[in-house]
Amino acid sequence: MPLNAITDDFFQLGPRRGQPGLDRARERIGASLREYGFAGLTGLRTRADVLESAHLLLGELRVHRDSGPDGLTVVRDLGEVAHRAGFGGFGREELLPHTDGTQVAEPARLVLLACQAGARSGGESILVDGSAVLRELASAHPDALTALTQPRAAYFGGTAGHFAPVLRQIGDGRWQIRLRLDPELARFSPDAEPHLPTLRDTVRRHLRTVLLRPGQALLIDNSRTLHGRAAFTGERLMLRALGTPHPRLRLLPGFAAALDARCSHGTEQPCA
């Protein structure tokens, strides 16, 4: 799915709960998540549409600091609030590609981002395939990958944060990515720190942008795909939901990466 053609691949949930076609729509959305790490949705024009779609795809929503009681978060420019650590999403400046919930032990698996009002200019959604980042590091920068896969390679969050590897092998050739590059929200080990320029360059090379129109949304695999936002002007309004995948999406933990002993460098690592 080339991102410059993503509007041709947006899925309409169509028939609602209990009606023919819903399971087929879930299966198509799940196939997109497995292949690309995200899926495009359309027809989410109101808060009620977003909430219904979130329950159809995510099941129980994760209620957290920024969400309402229903699990939806209104993401818009809140002025000075955005200058506080951890609140950068509530501004209009660029938001670096990241994993949602890096500071908790188990980040939500799926992130639903639905556009309700578009920006006057800018505001494109940014996506980075963690699988592509992993493959490039393994083939071109194995020392960086070794450092970034250590259990305490990074510390995310404040006083109640979490130590974790940036890239974690979870068995059966499957991996997870967990990353923030905001200096106030992420600190890296002495072994990992020298490799941050390589990591940033690799992330930048695999960056793609998608301009969502009102009623369009992205469903993102938060264990594979980093997401961010370009700076914008105007009144951009998004609704966000976090949760676990519906069983019909058929998502295994993490994402698959081909393994090759030639890339091991002491431990089994993936080759491109």
PDB file of N, CA and C in Angstrom, residues 163-258:
ATOM      1  N   PHE A 163      12.041   1.207  32.044  1.00  0.00           N
ATOM      2  CA  PHE A 163      13.212   0.778  31.273  1.00  0.00           C
ATOM      3  C   PHE A 163      12.766  -0.235  30.220  1.00  0.00           C
ATOM      4  N   ALA A 164      13.320  -0.128  29.010  1.00  0.00           N
ATOM      5  CA  ALA A 164      12.954  -1.077  27.959  1.00  0.00           C
ATOM      6  C   ALA A 164      13.950  -0.992  26.809  1.00  0.00           C
ATOM      7  N   PRO A 165      14.064  -2.069  26.030  1.00  0.00           N
ATOM      8  CA  PRO A 165      14.826  -1.975  24.778  1.00  0.00           C
ATOM      9  C   PRO A 165      14.032  -1.181  23.751  1.00  0.00           C
ATOM     10  N   VAL A 166      14.741  -0.582  22.809  1.00  0.00           N
ATOM     11  CA  VAL A 166      14.055   0.088  21.704  1.00  0.00           C
ATOM     12  C   VAL A 166      13.456  -0.952  20.762  1.00  0.00           C
ATOM     13  N   LEU A 167      14.202  -2.004  20.501  1.00  0.00           N
ATOM     14  CA  LEU A 167      13.727  -3.125  19.694  1.00  0.00           C
ATOM     15  C   LEU A 167      13.861  -4.392  20.522  1.00  0.00           C
ATOM     16  N   ARG A 168      12.784  -5.128  20.622  1.00  0.00           N
ATOM     17  CA  ARG A 168      12.745  -6.295  21.506  1.00  0.00           C
ATOM     18  C   ARG A 168      12.293  -7.520  20.735  1.00  0.00           C
ATOM     19  N   GLN A 169      13.114  -8.580  20.795  1.00  0.00           N
ATOM     20  CA  GLN A 169      12.704  -9.835  20.189  1.00  0.00           C
ATOM     21  C   GLN A 169      11.862 -10.606  21.195  1.00  0.00           C
ATOM     22  N   ILE A 170      10.659 -11.016  20.768  1.00  0.00           N
ATOM     23  CA  ILE A 170       9.723 -11.648  21.697  1.00  0.00           C
ATOM     24  C   ILE A 170       9.537 -13.127  21.407  1.00  0.00           C
ATOM     25  N   GLY A 171      10.377 -13.684  20.524  1.00  0.00           N
ATOM     26  CA  GLY A 171      10.321 -15.104  20.217  1.00  0.00           C
ATOM     27  C   GLY A 171       9.630 -15.387  18.898  1.00  0.00           C
ATOM     28  N   ASP A 172       9.924 -16.577  18.340  1.00  0.00           N
ATOM     29  CA  ASP A 172       9.323 -17.029  17.079  1.00  0.00           C
ATOM     30  C   ASP A 172       9.532 -16.025  15.953  1.00  0.00           C
ATOM     31  N   GLY A 173      10.693 -15.355  15.955  1.00  0.00           N
ATOM     32  CA  GLY A 173      11.010 -14.413  14.889  1.00  0.00           C
ATOM     33  C   GLY A 173      10.162 -13.159  14.890  1.00  0.00           C
ATOM     34  N   ARG A 174       9.598 -12.807  16.034  1.00  0.00           N
ATOM     35  CA  ARG A 174       8.733 -11.632  16.112  1.00  0.00           C
ATOM     36  C   ARG A 174       9.361 -10.584  17.038  1.00  0.00           C
ATOM     37  N   TRP A 175       9.080  -9.317  16.722  1.00  0.00           N
ATOM     38  CA  TRP A 175       9.714  -8.191  17.391  1.00  0.00           C
ATOM     39  C   TRP A 175       8.682  -7.135  17.767  1.00  0.00           C
ATOM     40  N   GLN A 176       9.100  -6.248  18.661  1.00  0.00           N
ATOM     41  CA  GLN A 176       8.335  -5.047  19.005  1.00  0.00           C
ATOM     42  C   GLN A 176       9.275  -3.852  19.011  1.00  0.00           C
ATOM     43  N   ILE A 177       8.737  -2.684  18.650  1.00  0.00           N
ATOM     44  CA  ILE A 177       9.502  -1.447  18.757  1.00  0.00           C
ATOM     45  C   ILE A 177       8.849  -0.561  19.804  1.00  0.00           C
ATOM     46  N   ARG A 178       9.683   0.147  20.563  1.00  0.00           N
ATOM     47  CA  ARG A 178       9.210   1.110  21.566  1.00  0.00           C
ATOM     48  C   ARG A 178      10.182   2.288  21.507  1.00  0.00           C
ATOM     49  N   LEU A 179       9.686   3.471  21.117  1.00  0.00           N
ATOM     50  CA  LEU A 179      10.616   4.574  20.899  1.00  0.00           C
ATOM     51  C   LEU A 179       9.950   5.923  21.101  1.00  0.00           C
ATOM     52  N   ARG A 180      10.682   6.783  21.786  1.00  0.00           N
ATOM     53  CA  ARG A 180      10.458   8.227  21.781  1.00  0.00           C
ATOM     54  C   ARG A 180      11.832   8.857  21.643  1.00  0.00           C
ATOM     55  N   LEU A 181      11.877   9.995  20.968  1.00  0.00           N
ATOM     56  CA  LEU A 181      13.151  10.702  20.819  1.00  0.00           C
ATOM     57  C   LEU A 181      13.096  12.092  21.436  1.00  0.00           C
ATOM     58  N   ASP A 182      11.985  12.428  22.142  1.00  0.00           N
ATOM     59  CA  ASP A 182      11.910  13.706  22.838  1.00  0.00           C
ATOM     60  C   ASP A 182      12.869  13.669  24.026  1.00  0.00           C
ATOM     61  N   PRO A 183      13.806  14.599  24.142  1.00  0.00           N
ATOM     62  CA  PRO A 183      14.802  14.526  25.221  1.00  0.00           C
ATOM     63  C   PRO A 183      14.198  14.564  26.616  1.00  0.00           C
ATOM     64  N   GLU A 184      13.032  15.217  26.787  1.00  0.00           N
ATOM     65  CA  GLU A 184      12.426  15.285  28.112  1.00  0.00           C
ATOM     66  C   GLU A 184      11.678  14.007  28.487  1.00  0.00           C
ATOM     67  N   LEU A 185      11.476  13.105  27.528  1.00  0.00           N
ATOM     68  CA  LEU A 185      10.692  11.891  27.790  1.00  0.00           C
ATOM     69  C   LEU A 185      11.483  10.608  27.566  1.00  0.00           C
ATOM     70  N   ALA A 186      12.718  10.713  27.092  1.00  0.00           N
ATOM     71  CA  ALA A 186      13.505   9.514  26.817  1.00  0.00           C
ATOM     72  C   ALA A 186      14.975   9.756  27.129  1.00  0.00           C
ATOM     73  N   ARG A 187      15.553   8.823  27.845  1.00  0.00           N
ATOM     74  CA  ARG A 187      16.986   8.827  28.113  1.00  0.00           C
ATOM     75  C   ARG A 187      17.539   7.469  27.721  1.00  0.00           C
ATOM     76  N   PHE A 188      18.777   7.451  27.249  1.00  0.00           N
ATOM     77  CA  PHE A 188      19.330   6.218  26.709  1.00  0.00           C
ATOM     78  C   PHE A 188      20.603   5.831  27.454  1.00  0.00           C
ATOM     79  N   SER A 189      20.887   4.544  27.460  1.00  0.00           N
ATOM     80  CA  SER A 189      22.044   4.023  28.184  1.00  0.00           C
ATOM     81  C   SER A 189      23.339   4.505  27.530  1.00  0.00           C
ATOM     82  N   PRO A 190      24.451   4.460  28.269  1.00  0.00           N
ATOM     83  CA  PRO A 190      25.738   4.854  27.687  1.00  0.00           C
ATOM     84  C   PRO A 190      26.095   4.037  26.433  1.00  0.00           C
ATOM     85  N   ASP A 191      25.656   2.775  26.373  1.00  0.00           N
ATOM     86  CA  ASP A 191      25.933   1.957  25.189  1.00  0.00           C
ATOM     87  C   ASP A 191      25.055   2.366  24.008  1.00  0.00           C
ATOM     88  N   ALA A 192      23.825   2.756  24.292  1.00  0.00           N
ATOM     89  CA  ALA A 192      22.887   3.097  23.216  1.00  0.00           C
ATOM     90  C   ALA A 192      23.066   4.525  22.708  1.00  0.00           C
ATOM     91  N   GLU A 193      23.463   5.437  23.594  1.00  0.00           N
ATOM     92  CA  GLU A 193      23.545   6.866  23.253  1.00  0.00           C
ATOM     93  C   GLU A 193      24.356   7.155  21.992  1.00  0.00           C
ATOM     94  N   PRO A 194      25.541   6.542  21.805  1.00  0.00           N
ATOM     95  CA  PRO A 194      26.329   6.859  20.601  1.00  0.00           C
ATOM     96  C   PRO A 194      25.632   6.470  19.294  1.00  0.00           C
ATOM     97  N   HIS A 195      24.635   5.591  19.374  1.00  0.00           N
ATOM     98  CA  HIS A 195      23.974   5.111  18.166  1.00  0.00           C
ATOM     99  C   HIS A 195      22.693   5.886  17.848  1.00  0.00           C
ATOM    100  N   LEU A 196      22.365   6.902  18.641  1.00  0.00           N
ATOM    101  CA  LEU A 196      21.137   7.662  18.388  1.00  0.00           C
ATOM    102  C   LEU A 196      21.155   8.393  17.042  1.00  0.00           C
ATOM    103  N   PRO A 197      22.284   8.997  16.620  1.00  0.00           N
ATOM    104  CA  PRO A 197      22.269   9.611  15.282  1.00  0.00           C
ATOM    105  C   PRO A 197      21.928   8.610  14.177  1.00  0.00           C
ATOM    106  N   THR A 198      22.473   7.403  14.275  1.00  0.00           N
ATOM    107  CA  THR A 198      22.149   6.362  13.293  1.00  0.00           C
ATOM    108  C   THR A 198      20.675   6.009  13.360  1.00  0.00           C
ATOM    109  N   LEU A 199      20.137   5.871  14.573  1.00  0.00           N
ATOM    110  CA  LEU A 199      18.723   5.543  14.739  1.00  0.00           C
ATOM    111  C   LEU A 199      17.842   6.643  14.157  1.00  0.00           C
ATOM    112  N   ARG A 200      18.167   7.898  14.461  1.00  0.00           N
ATOM    113  CA  ARG A 200      17.362   9.008  13.945  1.00  0.00           C
ATOM    114  C   ARG A 200      17.396   9.039  12.410  1.00  0.00           C
ATOM    115  N   ASP A 201      18.576   8.840  11.834  1.00  0.00           N
ATOM    116  CA  ASP A 201      18.695   8.852  10.378  1.00  0.00           C
ATOM    117  C   ASP A 201      17.897   7.709   9.751  1.00  0.00           C
ATOM    118  N   THR A 202      17.944   6.549  10.393  1.00  0.00           N
ATOM    119  CA  THR A 202      17.217   5.395   9.871  1.00  0.00           C
ATOM    120  C   THR A 202      15.711   5.640   9.935  1.00  0.00           C
ATOM    121  N   VAL A 203      15.234   6.163  11.053  1.00  0.00           N
ATOM    122  CA  VAL A 203      13.808   6.501  11.175  1.00  0.00           C
ATOM    123  C   VAL A 203      13.424   7.503  10.095  1.00  0.00           C
ATOM    124  N   ARG A 204      14.254   8.514   9.895  1.00  0.00           N
ATOM    125  CA  ARG A 204      13.944   9.554   8.913  1.00  0.00           C
ATOM    126  C   ARG A 204      13.852   8.976   7.496  1.00  0.00           C
ATOM    127  N   ARG A 205      14.709   8.004   7.173  1.00  0.00           N
ATOM    128  CA  ARG A 205      14.695   7.423   5.825  1.00  0.00           C
ATOM    129  C   ARG A 205      13.410   6.650   5.534  1.00  0.00           C
ATOM    130  N   HIS A 206      12.768   6.159   6.591  1.00  0.00           N
ATOM    131  CA  HIS A 206      11.561   5.344   6.383  1.00  0.00           C
ATOM    132  C   HIS A 206      10.281   6.118   6.729  1.00  0.00           C
ATOM    133  N   LEU A 207      10.395   7.404   6.830  1.00  0.00           N
ATOM    134  CA  LEU A 207       9.249   8.257   7.175  1.00  0.00           C
ATOM    135  C   LEU A 207       8.345   8.455   5.959  1.00  0.00           C
ATOM    136  N   ARG A 208       7.046   8.313   6.178  1.00  0.00           N
ATOM    137  CA  ARG A 208       6.038   8.578   5.143  1.00  0.00           C
ATOM    138  C   ARG A 208       4.957   9.470   5.753  1.00  0.00           C
ATOM    139  N   THR A 209       4.264  10.230   4.925  1.00  0.00           N
ATOM    140  CA  THR A 209       3.226  11.122   5.428  1.00  0.00           C
ATOM    141  C   THR A 209       1.885  10.815   4.768  1.00  0.00           C
ATOM    142  N   VAL A 210       0.828  11.037   5.519  1.00  0.00           N
ATOM    143  CA  VAL A 210      -0.543  10.830   5.055  1.00  0.00           C
ATOM    144  C   VAL A 210      -1.367  12.035   5.485  1.00  0.00           C
ATOM    145  N   LEU A 211      -2.043  12.680   4.563  1.00  0.00           N
ATOM    146  CA  LEU A 211      -2.916  13.798   4.903  1.00  0.00           C
ATOM    147  C   LEU A 211      -4.341  13.270   5.031  1.00  0.00           C
ATOM    148  N   LEU A 212      -4.816  13.171   6.271  1.00  0.00           N
ATOM    149  CA  LEU A 212      -6.174  12.695   6.517  1.00  0.00           C
ATOM    150  C   LEU A 212      -7.181  13.813   6.273  1.00  0.00           C
ATOM    151  N   ARG A 213      -8.291  13.456   5.649  1.00  0.00           N
ATOM    152  CA  ARG A 213      -9.418  14.365   5.472  1.00  0.00           C
ATOM    153  C   ARG A 213     -10.441  14.098   6.572  1.00  0.00           C
ATOM    154  N   PRO A 214     -11.304  15.073   6.863  1.00  0.00           N
ATOM    155  CA  PRO A 214     -12.351  14.814   7.860  1.00  0.00           C
ATOM    156  C   PRO A 214     -13.143  13.551   7.516  1.00  0.00           C
ATOM    157  N   GLY A 215     -13.338  12.706   8.511  1.00  0.00           N
ATOM    158  CA  GLY A 215     -14.021  11.433   8.318  1.00  0.00           C
ATOM    159  C   GLY A 215     -13.089  10.272   8.047  1.00  0.00           C
ATOM    160  N   GLN A 216     -11.795  10.548   7.781  1.00  0.00           N
ATOM    161  CA  GLN A 216     -10.809   9.493   7.572  1.00  0.00           C
ATOM    162  C   GLN A 216     -10.027   9.241   8.858  1.00  0.00           C
ATOM    163  N   ALA A 217      -9.487   8.040   8.961  1.00  0.00           N
ATOM    164  CA  ALA A 217      -8.771   7.664  10.184  1.00  0.00           C
ATOM    165  C   ALA A 217      -7.668   6.671   9.843  1.00  0.00           C
ATOM    166  N   LEU A 218      -6.730   6.546  10.762  1.00  0.00           N
ATOM    167  CA  LEU A 218      -5.684   5.524  10.692  1.00  0.00           C
ATOM    168  C   LEU A 218      -5.803   4.630  11.920  1.00  0.00           C
ATOM    169  N   LEU A 219      -5.768   3.339  11.691  1.00  0.00           N
ATOM    170  CA  LEU A 219      -5.666   2.361  12.766  1.00  0.00           C
ATOM    171  C   LEU A 219      -4.235   1.836  12.719  1.00  0.00           C
ATOM    172  N   ILE A 220      -3.473   2.071  13.775  1.00  0.00           N
ATOM    173  CA  ILE A 220      -2.023   1.870  13.766  1.00  0.00           C
ATOM    174  C   ILE A 220      -1.641   0.761  14.739  1.00  0.00           C
ATOM    175  N   ASP A 221      -0.777  -0.157  14.273  1.00  0.00           N
ATOM    176  CA  ASP A 221      -0.196  -1.169  15.147  1.00  0.00           C
ATOM    177  C   ASP A 221       0.925  -0.495  15.936  1.00  0.00           C
ATOM    178  N   ASN A 222       0.648  -0.211  17.187  1.00  0.00           N
ATOM    179  CA  ASN A 222       1.556   0.565  18.030  1.00  0.00           C
ATOM    180  C   ASN A 222       2.816  -0.206  18.408  1.00  0.00           C
ATOM    181  N   SER A 223       2.826  -1.516  18.198  1.00  0.00           N
ATOM    182  CA  SER A 223       4.026  -2.302  18.486  1.00  0.00           C
ATOM    183  C   SER A 223       4.964  -2.369  17.288  1.00  0.00           C
ATOM    184  N   ARG A 224       4.504  -1.855  16.129  1.00  0.00           N
ATOM    185  CA  ARG A 224       5.323  -1.895  14.913  1.00  0.00           C
ATOM    186  C   ARG A 224       5.531  -0.519  14.282  1.00  0.00           C
ATOM    187  N   THR A 225       4.502   0.291  14.241  1.00  0.00           N
ATOM    188  CA  THR A 225       4.532   1.525  13.465  1.00  0.00           C
ATOM    189  C   THR A 225       4.633   2.743  14.375  1.00  0.00           C
ATOM    190  N   LEU A 226       5.687   3.535  14.189  1.00  0.00           N
ATOM    191  CA  LEU A 226       5.804   4.812  14.877  1.00  0.00           C
ATOM    192  C   LEU A 226       4.899   5.817  14.174  1.00  0.00           C
ATOM    193  N   HIS A 227       4.322   6.735  14.944  1.00  0.00           N
ATOM    194  CA  HIS A 227       3.481   7.760  14.326  1.00  0.00           C
ATOM    195  C   HIS A 227       3.795   9.121  14.920  1.00  0.00           C
ATOM    196  N   GLY A 228       3.581  10.145  14.125  1.00  0.00           N
ATOM    197  CA  GLY A 228       3.821  11.520  14.556  1.00  0.00           C
ATOM    198  C   GLY A 228       2.952  12.463  13.746  1.00  0.00           C
ATOM    199  N   ARG A 229       3.349  13.729  13.716  1.00  0.00           N
ATOM    200  CA  ARG A 229       2.526  14.746  13.050  1.00  0.00           C
ATOM    201  C   ARG A 229       3.406  15.879  12.578  1.00  0.00           C
ATOM    202  N   ALA A 230       3.136  16.391  11.382  1.00  0.00           N
ATOM    203  CA  ALA A 230       3.819  17.586  10.894  1.00  0.00           C
ATOM    204  C   ALA A 230       3.219  18.821  11.560  1.00  0.00           C
ATOM    205  N   ALA A 231       4.011  19.879  11.657  1.00  0.00           N
ATOM    206  CA  ALA A 231       3.497  21.149  12.182  1.00  0.00           C
ATOM    207  C   ALA A 231       2.329  21.629  11.317  1.00  0.00           C
ATOM    208  N   PHE A 232       1.432  22.429  11.902  1.00  0.00           N
ATOM    209  CA  PHE A 232       0.261  22.865  11.153  1.00  0.00           C
ATOM    210  C   PHE A 232      -0.200  24.249  11.591  1.00  0.00           C
ATOM    211  N   THR A 233      -1.042  24.828  10.751  1.00  0.00           N
ATOM    212  CA  THR A 233      -1.770  26.048  11.095  1.00  0.00           C
ATOM    213  C   THR A 233      -3.258  25.751  10.993  1.00  0.00           C
ATOM    214  N   GLY A 234      -4.067  26.564  11.646  1.00  0.00           N
ATOM    215  CA  GLY A 234      -5.507  26.342  11.617  1.00  0.00           C
ATOM    216  C   GLY A 234      -5.966  25.495  12.787  1.00  0.00           C
ATOM    217  N   GLU A 235      -7.185  25.000  12.692  1.00  0.00           N
ATOM    218  CA  GLU A 235      -7.807  24.279  13.808  1.00  0.00           C
ATOM    219  C   GLU A 235      -7.938  22.797  13.483  1.00  0.00           C
ATOM    220  N   ARG A 236      -6.852  22.078  13.524  1.00  0.00           N
ATOM    221  CA  ARG A 236      -6.856  20.628  13.314  1.00  0.00           C
ATOM    222  C   ARG A 236      -7.446  19.939  14.533  1.00  0.00           C
ATOM    223  N   LEU A 237      -8.390  19.025  14.331  1.00  0.00           N
ATOM    224  CA  LEU A 237      -9.033  18.316  15.436  1.00  0.00           C
ATOM    225  C   LEU A 237      -9.050  16.825  15.133  1.00  0.00           C
ATOM    226  N   MET A 238      -8.468  16.044  16.049  1.00  0.00           N
ATOM    227  CA  MET A 238      -8.421  14.592  15.919  1.00  0.00           C
ATOM    228  C   MET A 238      -9.048  13.957  17.154  1.00  0.00           C
ATOM    229  N   LEU A 239      -9.584  12.755  16.983  1.00  0.00           N
ATOM    230  CA  LEU A 239     -10.009  11.926  18.101  1.00  0.00           C
ATOM    231  C   LEU A 239      -9.138  10.684  18.125  1.00  0.00           C
ATOM    232  N   ARG A 240      -8.687  10.304  19.324  1.00  0.00           N
ATOM    233  CA  ARG A 240      -7.774   9.168  19.461  1.00  0.00           C
ATOM    234  C   ARG A 240      -8.362   8.149  20.425  1.00  0.00           C
ATOM    235  N   ALA A 241      -8.172   6.879  20.098  1.00  0.00           N
ATOM    236  CA  ALA A 241      -8.556   5.787  20.996  1.00  0.00           C
ATOM    237  C   ALA A 241      -7.413   4.791  21.062  1.00  0.00           C
ATOM    238  N   LEU A 242      -7.218   4.197  22.243  1.00  0.00           N
ATOM    239  CA  LEU A 242      -6.201   3.175  22.463  1.00  0.00           C
ATOM    240  C   LEU A 242      -6.892   1.900  22.949  1.00  0.00           C
ATOM    241  N   GLY A 243      -6.386   0.757  22.504  1.00  0.00           N
ATOM    242  CA  GLY A 243      -6.991  -0.477  22.971  1.00  0.00           C
ATOM    243  C   GLY A 243      -6.320  -1.714  22.413  1.00  0.00           C
ATOM    244  N   THR A 244      -6.967  -2.852  22.637  1.00  0.00           N
ATOM    245  CA  THR A 244      -6.460  -4.141  22.191  1.00  0.00           C
ATOM    246  C   THR A 244      -7.229  -4.588  20.951  1.00  0.00           C
ATOM    247  N   PRO A 245      -6.621  -5.388  20.085  1.00  0.00           N
ATOM    248  CA  PRO A 245      -7.288  -5.770  18.842  1.00  0.00           C
ATOM    249  C   PRO A 245      -8.468  -6.706  19.069  1.00  0.00           C
ATOM    250  N   HIS A 246      -9.514  -6.516  18.264  1.00  0.00           N
ATOM    251  CA  HIS A 246     -10.608  -7.483  18.230  1.00  0.00           C
ATOM    252  C   HIS A 246     -10.047  -8.810  17.712  1.00  0.00           C
ATOM    253  N   PRO A 247     -10.493  -9.948  18.243  1.00  0.00           N
ATOM    254  CA  PRO A 247      -9.948 -11.244  17.788  1.00  0.00           C
ATOM    255  C   PRO A 247     -10.040 -11.452  16.279  1.00  0.00           C
ATOM    256  N   ARG A 248     -11.055 -10.878  15.617  1.00  0.00           N
ATOM    257  CA  ARG A 248     -11.219 -11.068  14.179  1.00  0.00           C
ATOM    258  C   ARG A 248     -10.110 -10.388  13.366  1.00  0.00           C
ATOM    259  N   LEU A 249      -9.351  -9.485  13.990  1.00  0.00           N
ATOM    260  CA  LEU A 249      -8.222  -8.869  13.283  1.00  0.00           C
ATOM    261  C   LEU A 249      -7.054  -9.837  13.150  1.00  0.00           C
ATOM    262  N   ARG A 250      -7.038 -10.864  13.996  1.00  0.00           N
ATOM    263  CA  ARG A 250      -6.042 -11.949  13.920  1.00  0.00           C
ATOM    264  C   ARG A 250      -4.607 -11.415  13.944  1.00  0.00           C
ATOM    265  N   LEU A 251      -4.326 -10.610  14.954  1.00  0.00           N
ATOM    266  CA  LEU A 251      -2.969 -10.073  15.108  1.00  0.00           C
ATOM    267  C   LEU A 251      -2.201 -10.887  16.141  1.00  0.00           C
ATOM    268  N   LEU A 252      -1.059 -11.433  15.730  1.00  0.00           N
ATOM    269  CA  LEU A 252      -0.149 -12.058  16.679  1.00  0.00           C
ATOM    270  C   LEU A 252       0.639 -10.966  17.393  1.00  0.00           C
ATOM    271  N   PRO A 253       1.262 -11.273  18.539  1.00  0.00           N
ATOM    272  CA  PRO A 253       2.086 -10.266  19.215  1.00  0.00           C
ATOM    273  C   PRO A 253       3.225  -9.783  18.323  1.00  0.00           C
ATOM    274  N   GLY A 254       3.489  -8.477  18.327  1.00  0.00           N
ATOM    275  CA  GLY A 254       4.615  -7.920  17.600  1.00  0.00           C
ATOM    276  C   GLY A 254       4.488  -8.053  16.096  1.00  0.00           C
ATOM    277  N   PHE A 255       5.634  -8.027  15.412  1.00  0.00           N
ATOM    278  CA  PHE A 255       5.660  -8.153  13.957  1.00  0.00           C
ATOM    279  C   PHE A 255       6.753  -9.137  13.561  1.00  0.00           C
ATOM    280  N   ALA A 256       6.587  -9.769  12.397  1.00  0.00           N
ATOM    281  CA  ALA A 256       7.532 -10.787  11.943  1.00  0.00           C
ATOM    282  C   ALA A 256       8.745 -10.152  11.291  1.00  0.00           C
ATOM    283  N   ALA A 257       9.910 -10.774  11.475  1.00  0.00           N
ATOM    284  CA  ALA A 257      11.136 -10.357  10.798  1.00  0.00           C
ATOM    285  C   ALA A 257      11.919 -11.599  10.448  1.00  0.00           C
ATOM    286  N   ALA A 258      12.353 -11.698   9.194  1.00  0.00           N
ATOM    287  CA  ALA A 258      13.125 -12.863   8.760  1.00  0.00           C
ATOM    288  C   ALA A 258      14.451 -12.912   9.502  1.00  0.00           C
TER     289      ALA A 258
END
